[in-house]
Coordinates of C-alpha atoms in Angstrom, one line a residue:
M1 CA -4.9 -53.0 -101.2
N2 CA -1.6 -51.7 -99.7
T3 CA -1.8 -50.1 -96.2
G4 CA -0.6 -46.5 -96.0
K5 CA 2.6 -45.8 -94.1
Y6 CA 0.9 -43.6 -91.5
I7 CA -2.2 -44.1 -89.3
L8 CA -4.0 -41.2 -87.7
V9 CA -4.5 -41.8 -84.0
N10 CA -6.6 -39.3 -82.2
G11 CA -5.3 -36.6 -84.5
T12 CA -1.7 -37.6 -84.4
F13 CA 0.1 -39.5 -87.1
I14 CA 2.0 -42.7 -86.1
P15 CA 4.0 -44.9 -88.5
T16 CA 1.7 -47.9 -89.3
D17 CA 4.5 -50.3 -88.5
E18 CA 4.9 -48.9 -85.1
Y19 CA 1.2 -48.7 -84.1
R20 CA 0.1 -51.0 -81.3
I21 CA -3.0 -51.2 -79.2
S22 CA -3.2 -52.2 -75.6
L23 CA -5.3 -55.0 -74.2
Q24 CA -7.6 -52.4 -72.8
E25 CA -8.0 -50.7 -76.2
S26 CA -8.7 -54.1 -77.9
G27 CA -11.6 -54.8 -75.6
A28 CA -13.0 -51.3 -76.0
F29 CA -13.8 -51.6 -79.7
L30 CA -17.2 -50.1 -80.7
F31 CA -17.4 -50.1 -84.5
A32 CA -15.6 -49.3 -87.7
E33 CA -16.8 -47.6 -90.9
K34 CA -15.2 -47.3 -94.3
I35 CA -15.2 -44.5 -96.9
R36 CA -13.5 -44.3 -100.3
A37 CA -11.5 -41.5 -101.8
V38 CA -11.5 -40.9 -105.5
R39 CA -8.5 -38.7 -106.1
T40 CA -9.2 -35.9 -103.5
N41 CA -13.0 -36.4 -103.4
F42 CA -14.9 -38.4 -100.9
P43 CA -18.0 -40.0 -102.6
F44 CA -20.9 -40.7 -100.2
F45 CA -19.4 -38.5 -97.6
T46 CA -22.7 -37.1 -96.3
E47 CA -24.2 -40.6 -96.2
T48 CA -21.2 -42.0 -94.3
L49 CA -21.4 -39.1 -91.8
E50 CA -25.0 -40.0 -91.2
I51 CA -24.1 -43.6 -90.6
L52 CA -21.4 -42.6 -88.1
I53 CA -23.8 -40.4 -86.2
L54 CA -26.4 -43.3 -86.1
K55 CA -23.9 -45.8 -84.9
L56 CA -22.6 -43.4 -82.2
L57 CA -26.1 -42.9 -81.1
I58 CA -26.7 -46.6 -80.9
F59 CA -23.7 -46.9 -78.6
N60 CA -24.9 -43.9 -76.6
Q61 CA -21.9 -41.8 -77.7
S62 CA -21.3 -38.5 -79.5
F63 CA -18.3 -37.1 -81.2
P64 CA -18.9 -33.4 -82.2
E65 CA -15.3 -33.1 -83.3
F66 CA -16.4 -35.1 -86.3
T67 CA -20.1 -34.5 -86.6
D68 CA -20.6 -30.8 -86.1
R69 CA -20.6 -28.3 -89.0
D70 CA -21.7 -31.0 -91.5
G71 CA -18.7 -33.1 -90.7
S72 CA -16.1 -30.6 -91.5
G73 CA -13.8 -31.9 -88.8
F74 CA -14.2 -35.5 -90.1
K75 CA -13.4 -34.4 -93.7
R76 CA -10.4 -32.5 -92.5
Q77 CA -8.9 -35.6 -90.8
L78 CA -9.6 -37.7 -93.9
E79 CA -7.8 -35.1 -96.1
R80 CA -4.9 -35.0 -93.7
T81 CA -4.6 -38.8 -93.8
L82 CA -4.9 -38.8 -97.6
T83 CA -2.1 -36.2 -98.0
K84 CA 0.2 -37.8 -95.4
N85 CA 0.0 -41.2 -97.2
K86 CA 0.1 -39.6 -100.7
L87 CA -2.7 -41.9 -101.9
F88 CA -4.1 -39.4 -104.4
L89 CA -5.0 -42.0 -107.1
G90 CA -7.5 -43.8 -104.9
A91 CA -7.8 -45.0 -101.3
V92 CA -10.1 -46.6 -98.8
F93 CA -10.2 -45.3 -95.2
T94 CA -11.2 -47.3 -92.2
I95 CA -12.4 -45.2 -89.2
T96 CA -12.4 -47.1 -86.0
F97 CA -13.9 -46.0 -82.7
R98 CA -13.1 -47.3 -79.2
C99 CA -14.3 -46.1 -75.8
F100 CA -12.2 -46.5 -72.7
N101 CA -11.5 -44.4 -69.6
D102 CA -14.9 -42.7 -70.4
K103 CA -13.4 -41.2 -73.5
L104 CA -14.0 -41.8 -77.2
H105 CA -10.8 -42.6 -79.2
Y106 CA -10.5 -43.0 -83.0
T107 CA -8.1 -44.1 -85.7
I108 CA -8.1 -43.5 -89.4
Q109 CA -6.2 -46.0 -91.5
A110 CA -5.7 -45.6 -95.2
E111 CA -5.2 -48.3 -97.9
K112 CA -4.4 -47.8 -101.6
F113 CA -7.3 -48.8 -103.8
E114 CA -6.6 -50.6 -107.0
H115 CA -8.9 -48.5 -109.2
T116 CA -8.9 -44.7 -109.3
D117 CA -12.5 -44.3 -110.4
F118 CA -15.7 -46.3 -110.0
E119 CA -15.3 -48.8 -112.8
L120 CA -17.3 -51.8 -113.8
N121 CA -15.4 -55.1 -113.6
E122 CA -14.7 -56.4 -117.1
K123 CA -14.2 -59.9 -115.8
G124 CA -17.5 -60.9 -114.2
L125 CA -17.7 -62.6 -110.8
F126 CA -18.9 -66.1 -110.2
V127 CA -21.2 -66.4 -107.2
D128 CA -22.5 -69.2 -105.0
V129 CA -25.0 -69.4 -102.1
F130 CA -23.6 -69.6 -98.6
D131 CA -26.2 -71.5 -96.6
K132 CA -24.1 -72.9 -93.7
I133 CA -25.5 -70.2 -91.5
Q134 CA -28.6 -68.1 -91.9
K135 CA -28.9 -64.3 -91.2
P136 CA -31.9 -63.4 -89.1
S137 CA -34.0 -60.3 -89.4
S138 CA -33.4 -57.9 -86.5
S139 CA -33.3 -54.2 -85.6
L140 CA -29.7 -54.1 -86.7
S141 CA -29.7 -56.5 -89.6
N142 CA -29.9 -53.6 -92.1
L143 CA -26.7 -52.1 -90.7
S144 CA -23.2 -53.4 -90.9
L145 CA -23.4 -53.7 -87.1
G146 CA -25.9 -56.6 -87.5
S147 CA -24.3 -58.0 -90.6
E148 CA -20.5 -58.1 -90.2
V149 CA -20.4 -61.3 -88.2
Y150 CA -22.2 -63.1 -91.0
W151 CA -20.0 -61.5 -93.6
N152 CA -16.8 -62.6 -91.8
I153 CA -18.0 -66.2 -91.4
A154 CA -18.9 -66.3 -95.1
R155 CA -15.7 -64.6 -96.1
N156 CA -13.7 -67.3 -94.3
H157 CA -15.6 -70.0 -96.2
L158 CA -15.1 -68.2 -99.5
K159 CA -11.4 -68.7 -99.3
G160 CA -11.8 -72.5 -99.9
S161 CA -14.5 -72.2 -102.6
Q162 CA -14.5 -71.7 -106.3
A163 CA -16.6 -68.6 -106.1
D164 CA -15.6 -65.0 -106.2
Q165 CA -18.5 -63.9 -104.0
F166 CA -21.2 -65.4 -101.8
L167 CA -24.9 -64.7 -101.6
L168 CA -26.2 -64.9 -98.0
V169 CA -29.6 -66.2 -97.0
N170 CA -32.0 -65.5 -94.2
Q171 CA -33.8 -67.9 -92.0
E172 CA -36.3 -68.8 -94.8
D173 CA -33.3 -69.6 -97.1
N174 CA -34.1 -66.6 -99.3
I175 CA -31.3 -64.4 -100.7
V176 CA -30.8 -61.2 -98.8
E177 CA -27.3 -59.8 -99.7
A178 CA -23.8 -60.5 -100.8
I179 CA -20.7 -60.0 -98.5
E180 CA -20.7 -56.3 -97.7
A181 CA -23.0 -55.5 -100.6
N182 CA -26.6 -55.4 -101.8
V183 CA -27.6 -57.7 -104.6
Y184 CA -29.9 -56.8 -107.5
L185 CA -31.6 -58.9 -110.1
I186 CA -32.5 -57.5 -113.6
N187 CA -35.1 -58.8 -115.9
G188 CA -36.0 -56.6 -118.9
D189 CA -36.9 -53.1 -117.4
E190 CA -37.4 -54.5 -113.9
I191 CA -34.9 -54.5 -111.1
F192 CA -35.4 -56.5 -107.9
G193 CA -33.8 -56.1 -104.5
A194 CA -34.1 -57.8 -101.1
S195 CA -36.1 -56.1 -98.4
C196 CA -34.7 -54.9 -95.0
E197 CA -37.8 -56.4 -93.5
H198 CA -36.4 -59.8 -94.3
G199 CA -33.0 -59.2 -92.9
A200 CA -31.2 -57.6 -95.9
Y201 CA -28.4 -55.1 -95.3
L202 CA -29.0 -51.6 -96.7
D203 CA -25.9 -50.0 -98.2
I204 CA -25.7 -46.2 -98.3
S205 CA -25.4 -46.5 -102.1
Q206 CA -29.0 -47.5 -102.6
P207 CA -30.6 -44.0 -102.9
L208 CA -28.2 -43.2 -105.7
L209 CA -28.9 -46.5 -107.4
L210 CA -32.7 -45.9 -107.2
D211 CA -32.2 -42.5 -108.7
I212 CA -30.3 -44.0 -111.6
V213 CA -33.0 -46.6 -112.1
S214 CA -35.6 -43.9 -112.4
K215 CA -33.5 -42.0 -114.9
L216 CA -33.2 -45.1 -117.1
N217 CA -37.0 -45.6 -116.9
L218 CA -36.5 -48.9 -115.1
R219 CA -38.8 -50.2 -112.4
Y220 CA -37.5 -51.1 -109.0
S221 CA -39.3 -53.4 -106.5
E222 CA -38.4 -55.4 -103.4
R223 CA -39.9 -58.8 -103.5
D224 CA -41.1 -60.6 -100.5
K225 CA -38.3 -63.0 -101.2
I226 CA -35.5 -63.7 -103.7
T227 CA -35.2 -67.5 -104.2
L228 CA -32.6 -69.6 -105.9
Q229 CA -34.9 -70.0 -108.8
D230 CA -35.1 -66.1 -109.1
I231 CA -31.3 -66.1 -109.4
R232 CA -31.3 -68.8 -112.0
S233 CA -34.0 -67.0 -114.0
A234 CA -32.4 -63.5 -113.9
E235 CA -31.0 -61.9 -117.1
E236 CA -28.5 -59.8 -115.2
I237 CA -27.2 -59.7 -111.6
M238 CA -25.0 -57.2 -109.8
T239 CA -23.8 -56.3 -106.4
V240 CA -23.5 -52.7 -105.2
N241 CA -21.8 -50.9 -102.4
A242 CA -20.3 -47.5 -101.7
I243 CA -16.7 -48.8 -101.8
E244 CA -16.5 -51.1 -104.8
G245 CA -19.4 -49.6 -106.7
I246 CA -21.1 -51.9 -109.1
R247 CA -19.9 -55.5 -109.6
W248 CA -21.2 -57.6 -112.5
I249 CA -22.1 -61.2 -111.7
V250 CA -21.3 -63.4 -114.7
G251 CA -22.1 -66.8 -113.4
F252 CA -24.1 -68.9 -110.9
E253 CA -24.0 -72.7 -111.2
G254 CA -24.2 -73.4 -114.9
K255 CA -26.0 -70.1 -115.7
R256 CA -24.3 -67.1 -117.4
F257 CA -25.6 -63.5 -117.1
F258 CA -25.4 -60.5 -119.4
N259 CA -24.4 -57.0 -118.4
N260 CA -26.1 -54.7 -120.9
T261 CA -28.3 -52.8 -118.4
I262 CA -25.6 -53.0 -115.7
R263 CA -23.2 -51.1 -118.0
K264 CA -25.6 -48.3 -118.4
I265 CA -26.2 -48.1 -114.6
S266 CA -22.5 -48.3 -113.9
D267 CA -21.7 -45.4 -116.3
I268 CA -24.2 -43.1 -114.6
F269 CA -23.1 -44.3 -111.2
G270 CA -19.5 -43.3 -111.7
K271 CA -20.3 -40.0 -113.3
S272 CA -22.8 -39.0 -110.6
L273 CA -20.2 -39.4 -107.9
L274 CA -17.7 -37.1 -109.6
S275 CA -20.0 -34.4 -110.8

């Protein structure tokens, strides 16, 4: 992705190349959240707003400029940033919050996204299991707040591997998620996911996915655990999040996976977000 030419800083545009943060600002970081634009629409806007409100609450903060009136102020700033950077064919926005001098500060940074719509990857991804560090179950493990450090560690190890994506494990060495995404296994008319009770991240895309599963007369369940053998035995595997959408996993070790059901899910997924 290519970074937009302007970054919105507390409501004012600054050329990205000129934007700098002070040492105080660097140490005042609270959290960041991403949202994708498809043309001029913002899929998962309501869900993203709810996550922002929750994270602000966790940090004992509020930001009515964004959250009041169903997030109209937040959407307005996203629209301004989209227009200023002229990224009308697809973009991803990173909203960052910092708190210093007893005041909340924010930035919105835009990046061009390679795909305009939510499209299934034609070239499947190869995955491997990252077990050098285990993700524990906690009160924050279902949120990015409790997951990002593990994603960042895994992502740095991914650079030197032959895999396109890693599957992360919990303290019992069971599969809980991929980097920044949920993982789902498909066998026949059954779809299996990992449970938050066992440390799995819960992406905001899951309610839509479960609705699609129901429409296709598929059955969803969350097993007590997803083992390596479950991965090897699956007919199809996919990862899902609100930014990339659905990603087809084609291979793990020597096993290759189909994408027949995944294609049906992906088609409805993309159409649902633009209707």
